[in-house]
Each structure stands twice: as structure tokens, then as C-alpha cells.
Coordinates of C-alpha atoms in Angstrom, one line a residue:
M1204 CA 8.3 -27.6 18.5
K1205 CA 4.9 -25.9 18.7
S1206 CA 3.0 -26.4 21.9
K1207 CA 0.1 -28.9 21.9
L1208 CA -1.2 -28.0 25.3
K1209 CA -5.0 -27.7 25.0
S1210 CA -5.1 -24.9 27.6
I1211 CA -2.8 -22.7 25.5
V1212 CA -4.7 -23.3 22.3
L1213 CA -8.0 -22.7 24.0
L1214 CA -6.7 -19.5 25.5
A1215 CA -5.7 -18.3 22.0
A1216 CA -9.1 -19.1 20.7
L1217 CA -10.9 -17.4 23.5
S1218 CA -8.9 -14.2 23.0
M1219 CA -10.7 -13.8 19.6
G1220 CA -14.1 -13.6 21.3
G1221 CA -17.3 -15.5 21.1
L1222 CA -15.7 -19.0 21.2
T1223 CA -16.7 -22.1 23.1
A1224 CA -14.6 -24.7 24.9
Q1225 CA -15.0 -27.0 21.9
T1226 CA -13.1 -24.7 19.6
Y1227 CA -9.7 -26.2 20.3
D1228 CA -10.7 -29.6 18.9
Y1229 CA -11.0 -28.3 15.3
P1230 CA -8.0 -29.5 13.3
F1231 CA -7.5 -26.0 11.8
R1232 CA -6.7 -24.9 15.3
N1233 CA -3.8 -27.4 15.6
P1234 CA -0.5 -25.6 14.8
D1235 CA 1.3 -28.9 14.3
L1236 CA -0.8 -29.9 11.3
P1237 CA 0.3 -29.1 7.7
L1238 CA -0.9 -25.8 6.4
D1239 CA -3.0 -27.3 3.6
V1240 CA -4.8 -29.7 6.0
R1241 CA -5.7 -26.8 8.3
V1242 CA -6.9 -24.7 5.3
Q1243 CA -9.1 -27.4 3.9
D1244 CA -10.5 -28.1 7.4
I1245 CA -11.6 -24.6 8.0
I1246 CA -13.1 -24.2 4.5
S1247 CA -15.1 -27.5 4.9
R1248 CA -16.9 -26.1 8.0
L1249 CA -18.2 -22.9 6.2
T1250 CA -21.5 -22.4 4.4
L1251 CA -21.5 -20.9 0.9
E1252 CA -23.0 -17.7 2.4
E1253 CA -20.1 -17.4 4.9
K1254 CA -17.5 -18.2 2.2
V1255 CA -18.5 -15.3 -0.1
Q1256 CA -18.6 -12.8 2.7
L1257 CA -15.1 -13.8 3.8
M1258 CA -13.9 -12.9 0.3
K1259 CA -14.6 -9.2 0.8
H1260 CA -12.0 -6.8 2.3
A1261 CA -14.2 -6.2 5.3
A1262 CA -14.6 -9.9 6.2
P1263 CA -17.0 -10.5 9.1
A1264 CA -16.4 -12.9 12.0
V1265 CA -17.8 -16.4 12.1
P1266 CA -18.3 -16.8 15.8
R1267 CA -19.4 -20.4 15.7
L1268 CA -16.0 -21.4 14.3
G1269 CA -13.9 -18.8 16.1
I1270 CA -13.0 -17.0 12.9
P1271 CA -12.3 -13.4 13.8
A1272 CA -13.5 -10.4 11.7
Y1273 CA -10.6 -9.1 9.6
N1274 CA -10.2 -6.1 7.4
W1275 CA -7.7 -6.7 4.6
W1276 CA -7.4 -3.1 3.7
N1277 CA -4.3 -1.4 5.1
E1278 CA -1.6 0.8 3.7
A1279 CA 2.1 1.2 4.5
L1280 CA 3.6 3.2 1.7
H1281 CA 6.0 5.1 3.9
G1282 CA 5.1 4.0 7.4
V1283 CA 1.9 2.6 8.8
A1284 CA -0.8 4.7 7.2
R1285 CA -4.2 6.0 8.3
T1286 CA -4.1 4.6 11.8
K1287 CA -5.5 6.6 14.7
E1288 CA -2.2 6.0 16.5
K1289 CA 0.9 8.3 16.2
V1290 CA 3.5 6.4 14.2
T1291 CA 6.9 7.0 12.5
V1292 CA 6.4 8.6 9.1
F1293 CA 9.2 8.1 6.5
P1294 CA 9.8 10.1 3.3
Q1295 CA 7.3 9.6 0.5
A1296 CA 8.1 6.7 -1.8
I1297 CA 9.5 8.8 -4.7
G1298 CA 11.8 10.4 -2.2
M1299 CA 13.0 7.1 -0.8
A1300 CA 13.6 6.0 -4.4
A1301 CA 16.0 8.9 -4.8
T1302 CA 18.3 7.4 -2.2
F1303 CA 19.0 4.4 -4.4
D1304 CA 19.5 2.6 -1.1
T1305 CA 17.8 -0.8 -1.1
E1306 CA 19.2 -1.7 2.3
A1307 CA 17.8 1.5 3.9
L1308 CA 14.4 0.8 2.3
Q1309 CA 14.3 -2.8 3.5
K1310 CA 15.1 -1.5 7.0
M1311 CA 12.3 1.0 6.7
G1312 CA 9.9 -1.8 5.7
D1313 CA 11.0 -3.8 8.7
M1314 CA 10.5 -0.9 11.1
T1315 CA 7.1 -0.2 9.6
S1316 CA 5.9 -3.8 10.0
S1317 CA 7.2 -3.8 13.6
E1318 CA 5.0 -0.8 14.3
G1319 CA 2.1 -2.4 12.5
R1320 CA 2.6 -5.7 14.4
A1321 CA 2.5 -3.9 17.7
L1322 CA -0.9 -2.4 16.9
F1323 CA -2.2 -5.7 15.5
N1324 CA -1.0 -7.7 18.4
E1325 CA -3.0 -5.5 20.8
D1326 CA -6.1 -5.8 18.6
L1327 CA -5.8 -9.6 18.4
K1328 CA -5.5 -10.0 22.1
A1329 CA -8.5 -7.7 22.6
G1330 CA -10.6 -9.6 19.9
K1331 CA -10.8 -6.5 17.7
T1332 CA -9.4 -7.4 14.3
G1333 CA -12.1 -6.1 12.0
E1334 CA -11.3 -2.4 12.0
I1335 CA -10.0 -0.9 8.7
Y1336 CA -6.3 0.2 8.6
R1337 CA -5.4 -2.1 11.5
G1338 CA -4.6 -5.4 9.8
L1339 CA -1.3 -6.8 8.6
T1340 CA -2.1 -7.0 4.9
Y1341 CA -0.6 -3.9 3.5
W1342 CA -1.4 -2.8 -0.1
T1343 CA 2.1 -1.7 -0.6
P1344 CA 4.3 -1.1 -2.7
N1345 CA 3.1 0.8 -5.7
I1346 CA 5.5 -0.4 -8.4
N1347 CA 3.8 1.2 -11.4
I1348 CA 6.1 3.1 -13.7
F1349 CA 6.1 6.9 -13.4
R1350 CA 6.3 7.9 -17.0
D1351 CA 4.1 11.0 -17.0
P1352 CA 4.6 13.7 -14.3
R1353 CA 0.9 14.7 -14.7
W1354 CA -0.3 11.4 -13.5
G1355 CA -1.0 12.4 -9.9
R1356 CA 0.0 9.2 -8.1
G1357 CA 3.6 9.1 -9.3
Q1358 CA 4.7 10.3 -5.9
E1359 CA 3.7 6.8 -4.6
T1360 CA 6.1 5.0 -7.0
Y1361 CA 9.8 4.5 -7.2
G1362 CA 10.1 6.5 -10.5
E1363 CA 10.3 5.9 -14.2
D1364 CA 12.9 3.1 -14.3
P1365 CA 11.7 -0.5 -14.2
Y1366 CA 15.1 -1.7 -12.9
L1367 CA 15.2 0.7 -9.9
T1368 CA 11.5 0.1 -9.3
A1369 CA 12.1 -3.7 -9.1
K1370 CA 15.0 -3.4 -6.7
M1371 CA 13.3 -0.9 -4.4
G1372 CA 10.0 -2.8 -4.5
S1373 CA 11.8 -6.0 -3.6
A1374 CA 13.5 -4.3 -0.7
I1375 CA 10.4 -3.2 0.9
V1376 CA 8.7 -6.5 0.4
H1377 CA 11.6 -8.2 2.3
G1378 CA 11.3 -5.6 5.0
L1379 CA 7.6 -5.9 5.5
E1380 CA 7.3 -9.7 5.2
G1381 CA 10.3 -10.7 7.3
N1382 CA 12.5 -13.7 7.0
N1383 CA 10.9 -16.3 9.1
P1384 CA 10.4 -19.5 7.1
E1385 CA 7.0 -20.3 8.5
Y1386 CA 5.4 -17.0 9.6
L1387 CA 4.9 -13.7 7.9
K1388 CA 5.6 -10.5 9.8
S1389 CA 3.1 -8.7 7.6
V1390 CA 2.0 -9.1 4.0
A1391 CA 3.1 -6.9 1.1
C1392 CA 1.1 -6.4 -2.1
A1393 CA 2.5 -5.4 -5.5
K1394 CA 0.2 -2.9 -7.2
H1395 CA -1.4 -2.0 -9.6
Y1396 CA -1.3 -4.9 -12.0
A1397 CA -0.9 -4.1 -14.8
V1398 CA -0.1 -1.3 -17.4
H1399 CA -1.4 1.2 -14.9
S1400 CA 0.4 4.6 -14.9
G1401 CA -2.4 7.1 -15.4
P1402 CA -4.5 8.8 -16.5
E1403 CA -6.2 9.2 -13.2
H1404 CA -9.5 10.9 -14.0
N1405 CA -10.8 8.0 -16.2
R1406 CA -9.0 5.1 -14.6
H1407 CA -12.3 3.3 -14.1
S1408 CA -13.0 3.1 -17.8
Y1409 CA -9.6 3.5 -19.4
D1410 CA -8.4 0.8 -21.9
A1411 CA -4.5 0.6 -21.8
R1412 CA -3.0 -0.5 -25.1
V1413 CA 0.8 -0.8 -25.4
S1414 CA 3.2 -2.7 -27.6
M1415 CA 4.3 -6.1 -26.5
Y1416 CA 7.8 -4.8 -26.2
D1417 CA 6.6 -2.1 -23.8
L1418 CA 4.5 -4.5 -21.9
W1419 CA 7.4 -6.9 -21.1
D1420 CA 10.2 -4.3 -21.0
T1421 CA 8.5 -1.5 -19.1
Y1422 CA 5.4 -2.5 -17.2
L1423 CA 5.9 -6.1 -16.2
P1424 CA 9.6 -6.4 -15.1
A1425 CA 9.0 -5.0 -11.6
F1426 CA 6.0 -7.3 -11.0
R1427 CA 8.0 -10.3 -12.3
E1428 CA 10.9 -9.6 -9.9
L1429 CA 8.7 -9.1 -6.9
V1430 CA 6.8 -12.3 -7.6
T1431 CA 9.6 -14.6 -8.7
K1432 CA 12.5 -13.3 -6.6
A1433 CA 11.1 -11.3 -3.6
K1434 CA 8.2 -13.8 -3.3
V1435 CA 5.6 -11.2 -2.5
H1436 CA 2.4 -12.7 -1.1
G1437 CA -0.1 -10.2 -2.5
V1438 CA -0.9 -8.6 -5.8
M1439 CA -3.5 -5.9 -6.5
C1440 CA -5.1 -5.9 -10.0
A1441 CA -5.7 -2.4 -11.5
Y1442 CA -8.9 -0.5 -12.3
N1443 CA -8.2 -0.1 -16.0
R1444 CA -8.7 -2.5 -18.9
F1445 CA -5.8 -4.0 -20.7
E1446 CA -6.4 -4.8 -24.4
G1447 CA -10.2 -4.5 -23.9
T1448 CA -10.5 -6.7 -20.7
P1449 CA -10.6 -5.4 -17.1
C1450 CA -7.4 -6.2 -15.3
C1451 CA -9.2 -7.8 -12.4
G1452 CA -10.9 -10.3 -14.8
H1453 CA -7.9 -10.7 -17.2
N1454 CA -7.1 -14.3 -17.8
E1455 CA -3.7 -13.7 -19.5
L1456 CA -2.5 -11.3 -16.8
L1457 CA -3.8 -13.2 -13.7
Q1458 CA -3.7 -16.8 -14.7
D1459 CA -1.3 -17.3 -17.6
I1460 CA 1.4 -14.8 -16.6
L1461 CA 1.0 -14.4 -12.9
R1462 CA 0.1 -18.0 -11.8
N1463 CA 1.3 -20.2 -14.6
Q1464 CA 4.5 -18.5 -15.8
W1465 CA 5.6 -16.8 -12.6
K1466 CA 4.2 -19.4 -10.2
F1467 CA 2.6 -16.9 -7.9
D1468 CA 1.0 -18.6 -5.0
G1469 CA -0.3 -15.7 -2.9
Y1470 CA -3.6 -13.8 -3.0
V1471 CA -4.9 -11.3 -5.5
T1472 CA -7.1 -8.4 -4.4
S1473 CA -9.0 -6.1 -6.6
D1474 CA -8.4 -2.4 -6.4
C1475 CA -11.2 -0.8 -4.4
W1476 CA -14.5 -1.1 -6.2
A1477 CA -12.7 -2.2 -9.4
V1478 CA -15.0 -5.2 -9.9
S1479 CA -18.0 -2.9 -9.9
D1480 CA -16.4 -1.1 -12.9
F1481 CA -16.9 -4.2 -15.1
A1482 CA -20.6 -3.5 -15.7
K1483 CA -20.8 0.1 -14.7
Y1484 CA -18.0 1.8 -16.6
H1485 CA -16.1 -0.8 -18.7
K1486 CA -19.4 -2.2 -20.0
T1487 CA -17.8 -5.6 -20.5
H1488 CA -20.4 -7.4 -18.4
S1489 CA -24.1 -7.1 -18.4
N1490 CA -24.5 -7.2 -14.6
D1491 CA -22.6 -7.5 -11.3
T1492 CA -23.3 -11.2 -10.8
E1493 CA -21.6 -12.0 -14.1
A1494 CA -18.8 -9.6 -13.2
V1495 CA -18.0 -11.2 -9.8
A1496 CA -18.1 -14.7 -11.2
D1497 CA -15.7 -13.7 -14.0
A1498 CA -13.4 -11.9 -11.6
V1499 CA -13.0 -15.0 -9.3
L1500 CA -12.7 -17.4 -12.2
N1501 CA -9.9 -15.4 -13.6
G1502 CA -8.0 -15.1 -10.3
T1503 CA -9.2 -12.2 -8.2
D1504 CA -9.5 -13.8 -4.8
L1505 CA -10.5 -10.9 -2.7
E1506 CA -12.7 -8.0 -3.5
C1507 CA -12.1 -4.6 -2.1
G1508 CA -15.7 -3.5 -2.3
N1509 CA -19.1 -4.9 -1.6
L1510 CA -20.2 -7.1 -4.5
Y1511 CA -18.7 -10.6 -3.8
Q1512 CA -21.8 -11.7 -1.8
K1513 CA -23.3 -12.0 -5.3
L1514 CA -21.1 -15.0 -5.9
Q1515 CA -23.8 -17.0 -4.1
Q1516 CA -26.2 -16.1 -6.8
G1517 CA -23.5 -16.9 -9.4
V1518 CA -23.3 -20.4 -8.0
E1519 CA -27.1 -20.8 -8.1
K1520 CA -27.1 -19.6 -11.8
G1521 CA -24.3 -21.9 -12.8
L1522 CA -21.8 -19.1 -13.6
I1523 CA -19.3 -20.4 -11.1
S1524 CA -19.0 -23.4 -8.8
E1525 CA -18.4 -23.6 -5.1
K1526 CA -15.2 -25.5 -5.8
D1527 CA -13.9 -22.4 -7.7
I1528 CA -14.8 -20.2 -4.8
N1529 CA -12.9 -22.6 -2.5
V1530 CA -9.7 -22.1 -4.5
S1531 CA -9.7 -18.4 -3.8
L1532 CA -10.8 -18.8 -0.2
A1533 CA -7.9 -21.2 0.4
R1534 CA -5.4 -18.6 -0.7
L1535 CA -6.9 -16.1 1.7
F1536 CA -6.8 -18.4 4.6
E1537 CA -3.2 -19.4 3.8
I1538 CA -2.3 -15.8 4.3
Q1539 CA -4.1 -15.6 7.6
F1540 CA -2.5 -18.8 8.9
K1541 CA 1.0 -17.6 7.9
L1542 CA 0.3 -14.4 9.9
G1543 CA -0.3 -16.6 12.9
M1544 CA -3.9 -15.5 13.4
Y1545 CA -5.1 -19.0 14.5
D1546 CA -2.0 -20.0 16.5
P1547 CA -1.0 -19.5 20.2
A1548 CA 1.1 -16.4 20.7
D1549 CA 4.1 -18.5 21.8
C1550 CA 4.2 -20.1 18.3
V1551 CA 4.4 -16.8 16.4
P1552 CA 7.8 -15.1 16.5
Y1553 CA 6.3 -11.6 15.9
A1554 CA 3.5 -11.9 18.5
S1555 CA 5.7 -10.4 21.3
I1556 CA 6.3 -7.1 19.5
G1557 CA 4.9 -4.3 21.7
R1558 CA 4.0 -0.7 21.7
E1559 CA 7.5 0.4 22.7
V1560 CA 8.7 0.1 19.0
I1561 CA 6.2 2.8 17.8
E1562 CA 8.0 6.1 17.1
C1563 CA 11.1 4.8 19.0
D1564 CA 14.3 6.7 18.6
A1565 CA 15.8 4.2 16.1
H1566 CA 12.9 4.5 13.8
K1567 CA 12.8 8.3 13.9
K1568 CA 16.6 8.4 13.3
H1569 CA 16.2 6.2 10.3
A1570 CA 13.4 8.4 8.9
Y1571 CA 15.6 11.4 9.3
E1572 CA 18.6 9.7 7.6
M1573 CA 16.4 8.6 4.6
A1574 CA 15.2 12.1 4.2
Q1575 CA 18.8 13.4 4.1
K1576 CA 19.8 10.7 1.5
S1577 CA 16.8 11.6 -0.7
M1578 CA 18.0 15.2 -1.2
V1579 CA 20.4 16.5 -3.9
L1580 CA 22.4 19.7 -3.3
L1581 CA 22.8 21.2 -6.8
K1582 CA 24.9 24.2 -5.9
N1583 CA 26.4 25.7 -2.8
N1584 CA 28.0 29.0 -4.0
K1585 CA 30.5 30.6 -1.6
N1586 CA 29.7 27.8 0.9
I1587 CA 26.5 29.5 2.0
L1588 CA 25.4 26.2 3.5
P1589 CA 25.3 25.4 6.3
L1590 CA 23.9 28.6 7.5
N1591 CA 26.1 30.5 10.0
A1592 CA 24.2 32.5 12.6
S1593 CA 27.2 34.7 13.2
K1594 CA 27.1 36.0 9.7
I1595 CA 23.3 36.0 9.1
K1596 CA 20.9 38.2 11.1
R1597 CA 17.8 38.1 8.9
I1598 CA 16.2 35.4 6.7
A1599 CA 13.3 35.8 4.3
L1600 CA 11.5 32.4 4.2
I1601 CA 9.3 32.4 1.2
G1602 CA 7.0 29.9 -0.5
P1603 CA 3.8 27.9 -0.1
N1604 CA 5.5 25.0 1.6
M1605 CA 7.7 26.9 4.0
D1606 CA 5.3 25.9 6.9
N1607 CA 3.0 23.4 5.3
G1608 CA 2.8 20.2 7.4
S1609 CA 0.5 18.4 5.0
T1610 CA 3.1 18.7 2.2
L1611 CA 5.6 16.7 4.3
L1612 CA 3.0 13.9 4.9
A1613 CA 2.3 13.5 1.1
N1614 CA -0.4 10.8 0.6
Y1615 CA -1.2 7.4 2.1
F1616 CA 0.4 8.7 5.3
G1617 CA 0.3 8.1 9.0
T1618 CA 0.5 10.8 11.6
P1619 CA 3.7 11.4 13.6
S1620 CA 3.8 13.1 17.0
E1621 CA 5.7 16.0 15.6
I1622 CA 5.8 17.6 12.1
I1623 CA 8.9 19.7 11.6
T1624 CA 8.4 22.1 8.6
P1625 CA 11.3 24.3 7.3
Y1626 CA 10.1 27.2 9.4
K1627 CA 9.9 25.1 12.6
S1628 CA 13.3 23.7 11.8
L1629 CA 14.9 27.1 11.4
Q1630 CA 13.3 28.2 14.7
K1631 CA 14.6 25.1 16.5
R1632 CA 18.1 25.6 15.1
F1633 CA 18.5 29.4 15.5
G1634 CA 15.9 30.4 18.1
N1635 CA 15.9 34.1 18.5
S1636 CA 19.5 34.6 17.2
I1637 CA 18.1 35.2 13.6
Q1638 CA 15.0 37.1 12.6
I1639 CA 12.8 35.0 10.3
D1640 CA 10.4 36.8 8.0
T1641 CA 7.8 34.3 6.7
L1642 CA 6.0 35.1 3.3
T1643 CA 3.8 32.4 1.9
G1644 CA 3.6 34.2 -1.4
V1645 CA 1.3 32.0 -3.5
G1646 CA -1.1 29.2 -2.9
I1647 CA -0.5 25.7 -4.3
V1648 CA -4.0 25.0 -5.6
Q1649 CA -5.6 28.5 -5.5
K1650 CA -4.8 32.1 -5.0
L1651 CA -4.5 33.0 -1.3
E1652 CA -7.0 35.6 -0.1
G1653 CA -5.2 38.7 1.1
A1654 CA -1.8 37.4 0.0
P1655 CA 0.9 40.1 -0.7
S1656 CA 1.7 40.9 -4.3
F1657 CA 5.0 39.8 -5.9
A1658 CA 6.2 43.4 -5.5
Q1659 CA 5.5 43.4 -1.8
V1660 CA 7.2 40.0 -1.3
A1661 CA 10.2 41.3 -3.2
A1662 CA 10.4 44.5 -1.1
Q1663 CA 10.3 42.5 2.1
A1664 CA 12.9 40.0 0.8
K1665 CA 15.3 42.8 0.1
K1666 CA 15.7 43.5 3.8
A1667 CA 17.0 40.0 4.4
D1668 CA 20.6 38.7 4.4
I1669 CA 19.5 35.5 2.7
I1670 CA 16.4 34.3 1.0
I1671 CA 15.2 30.7 1.4
F1672 CA 12.4 29.7 -1.1
V1673 CA 10.4 26.6 -0.3
G1674 CA 8.4 25.8 -3.4
G1675 CA 7.1 22.7 -5.1
I1676 CA 3.6 21.3 -5.0
S1677 CA 1.7 19.1 -2.6
A1678 CA -0.6 16.1 -2.5
D1679 CA -3.4 18.7 -2.6
Y1680 CA -2.5 19.5 -6.2
E1681 CA -0.5 16.4 -7.3
A1682 CA -3.4 14.0 -6.6
K1683 CA -5.8 15.9 -8.8
P1684 CA -6.7 14.4 -12.2
V1685 CA -4.8 16.9 -14.3
M1686 CA -4.4 14.7 -17.5
P1687 CA -5.6 16.5 -20.6
E1688 CA -8.4 15.0 -22.7
L1689 CA -6.3 14.9 -25.9
P1690 CA -4.0 12.0 -26.9
V1691 CA -0.5 12.6 -25.6
T1692 CA 2.7 10.7 -26.5
V1693 CA 4.4 9.8 -23.3
G1694 CA 7.9 8.8 -22.4
L1695 CA 9.6 6.6 -24.9
P1696 CA 8.5 6.8 -28.6
A1697 CA 6.7 3.5 -28.6
V1698 CA 4.1 4.6 -26.0
T1699 CA 0.9 6.6 -26.5
V1700 CA -1.5 7.3 -23.8
Q1701 CA -4.9 6.6 -25.4
R1702 CA -8.3 7.9 -24.3

């Protein structure tokens, strides 16, 4: 039974800053009332101007009601991302997909949300909930289908297979959101909906057109599973158009399929500044006021961007009603209530998670094990692995990633206390017992100034007992828009990437 002691409720309210002693009397502050009653009460107390501001990712505080500032934008692709704190960093998503281990991925999601909760709990107590990358609404996972290796963001996905993507995506949703029937540990978000798998360079104006078979057999299955089975609470609509209409204003995708057919009851956010693309790049709307009204009417509840204040003008022009705005706003408040933002800490099962979980031994151990499981040993001629220091006296460590810490972090990353590159790993393992010659060789995105020639590298390598080459690319290169301008048939015969 939730506590009804006024002193406790008042204390929770005051911790958010700028509140008065009357705050505890508002029905939305009463944790014993039904959720829909609390949501409708808080909405009824807001002005139209306040409402539209609260529908942007950087939602401001409303001090007179005790509504804290909240920034909806956060990332948790493979650990809590972009925070100033040191956190546990797990392998990149495409690497974790290679484990085929849904249980391990769910565990990773649970550990990530624990670390995120620890940071958020501190901010909530201090009344500082408006900072970007500090909230509990993670725009993770990316369940787009990785059909073309030139895309650039395929590293964020779980690969090219819709079935594996659905299973891995569901696992991290369960891990991030927790299993409490009343409160969410954090909030996952399935992105980018829909038919979004590159190209990257013209994603703001691209019109995706695929066969109905490919739509339902390739691009939608993972979203359907995360919505209907994993019960994900967030969906992010994509930048591109689908069949001529921007995805963030697409009635068939957002209303018919997502809400009506799949019964999705969470919130939809736009990709960042995607709504501004309607008039600017897609040319489907004559101005931004029409664009924001259309986005909300078709189901985009939250804007990552800075245009939704124009919804007020949309109401004045008769393009949208305040009642329509209330529908989206209710979905956003439902998420915040389920996170426990308006309840006393003793009501919220995750409010006691503290800083001790961040980079704890169990989390680092699991990250290490997932990295091991993500690897495939193709050959081990003459059992050369594991390396034996008694038989090897000199190693030539060659390649652009042999001591490149940024490669290990990939993209959408947090920062760990220690980054162990292959070079540092060999140093730790063998110390001074083996001589290690390091030769970068070539750069990933450009020629290295003063780098030795191939002949020089080969001459140095000849002196070693063993050569270890650490190649590959990095986010510095992979994230670049390297798609060609010409039409290219991609993946299965039925699909053509059109430009």
C-alpha cells in the first residue's frame, strides 16, 4: 500500500524545487489515485502555452505545479551513453547480436538501466532533471534491418535478419524496462519506424518505396514483436518518407498499424528535427505550423527539436484542437508517472538504486563475457592461440586499430574508466617478457602523415616470431554517408534502394 502521509508527499514534491506547501493537495500528486485520473488532473491545470512546450524533448519546468524540467533525449545502445559520468560500456549492438544470446542481452539492458537509474535518482533528489542525456527515456534499440553494409549506421542494429532483430530487440526492452507491474525501471524506444535502413546522406528527403511483401516480411516484423509482445513503451518515427509521406506524419504507419492494429499505448517521438524536414526537405507541407499540426494529428506525441511551440498557432488557425494536443500530452505524462517522477521515493521500487552499481565488478565482467561471445575464431593453425610467452619472444602488432580506443567505443557510447586496446591487453598479459613492435601502417579515413611504407612495415614484421594484424574500420569511417548516388539493388531481389 502506498503511503498517504502528507509529509512524505510534500517532501517528494519539494525535492523537485520551486514548490509550495499547497502542492501535495493536487490529485495528480496522490499515488493512490488511478493513473488516468492523475494524468487528466495534471493536464487540466496547464495552459495551452505550457502544454506545447512540454511536448518538446527539452521540456521546461512548470514551477507553479511542481512539474520538473525533463529532457527526453537519452541513449543506451550499449550502456548509458553520452553522460559525463564513467559507466560500463558493453560491445556495440552488432557485436552483441553476434552472440545470439537473448538472455545475456536482457541482462545487459538491466545493468544499463541500473546505472542510468542511479544517475537519475541523484538528479531527481537534487531537482536537476532537465539536463540532456540524464533522463530515463532511452532512444534504444535500433531495430532497423541492416541490408546494405554501406549504410553507416548498421553497427547500431542487430543485423540483417528480421527474426534475430526481433528477439534481440525484445530482450533489451525487457532488460531496460524491468518487470514491475506498476513502475518502469527506464523506457525503451524502438527506432526508426519505418522502412529506414539508409541511405544516410539524404535521409532527410529520401522517399522509401518497397513492395508490400518486403514491408511486412522485412521491415515491420521486429517493430511488431517489440510492440505486441515485448510491450515497448516508446517508438521513434524515422526521418524519411514512406510512399510519399513523412514517417512522422504517416497515418497508416502511426495510427492504423501502430495504434489500431498493434494496440500500441506508449509514446511516439520524432527523430531529431525530423518534423522540420516536412516543409524544408520533403516539401510535403507549406510551412512549419502545418507540419507540426499534421505530425501530432497523425500520432507523433513528442518532438525532438524546437518547433512544437507552433502548435499554439495551429490551434489558433484551426489546424488542430487543444483536445488533440491533450491526447499526445496524456501519453507523455503516463510515461513520467510510470517512471515514478511524481511519487514519493518509498513507492518506487527503483528509487533506491545508488551509485555503487556504476561500473561495478559484475557489470564489467558481463561486458567482458559478451565481448568474448561476440567473436568467432575462424582458424587456429598449429594451436598458435593462446599465445605462449615461453615460445614467442617478439610480436609485430600491425594495423590502424591496434591501439585505437575510439574504435572500441563505436558510436552512441558512454565512457568507461579504462579502455583496453589490443596493444594494452598484450602489455598487461605479457609485460616485458615479450617485445612488442607496434606499426599502425595505414589510417582508417586518411593517409597517415609520416607513416612507413608497406615495404618498411614488411621488413619490420619479418623480425617477429608472430604477426598480429588488427584491421577493420571505425565509427570515424563507418558513420560517413558513403552511399553512391546511383540506384543500387540491395539484399533480396525484391528491394531497390531508390534515390
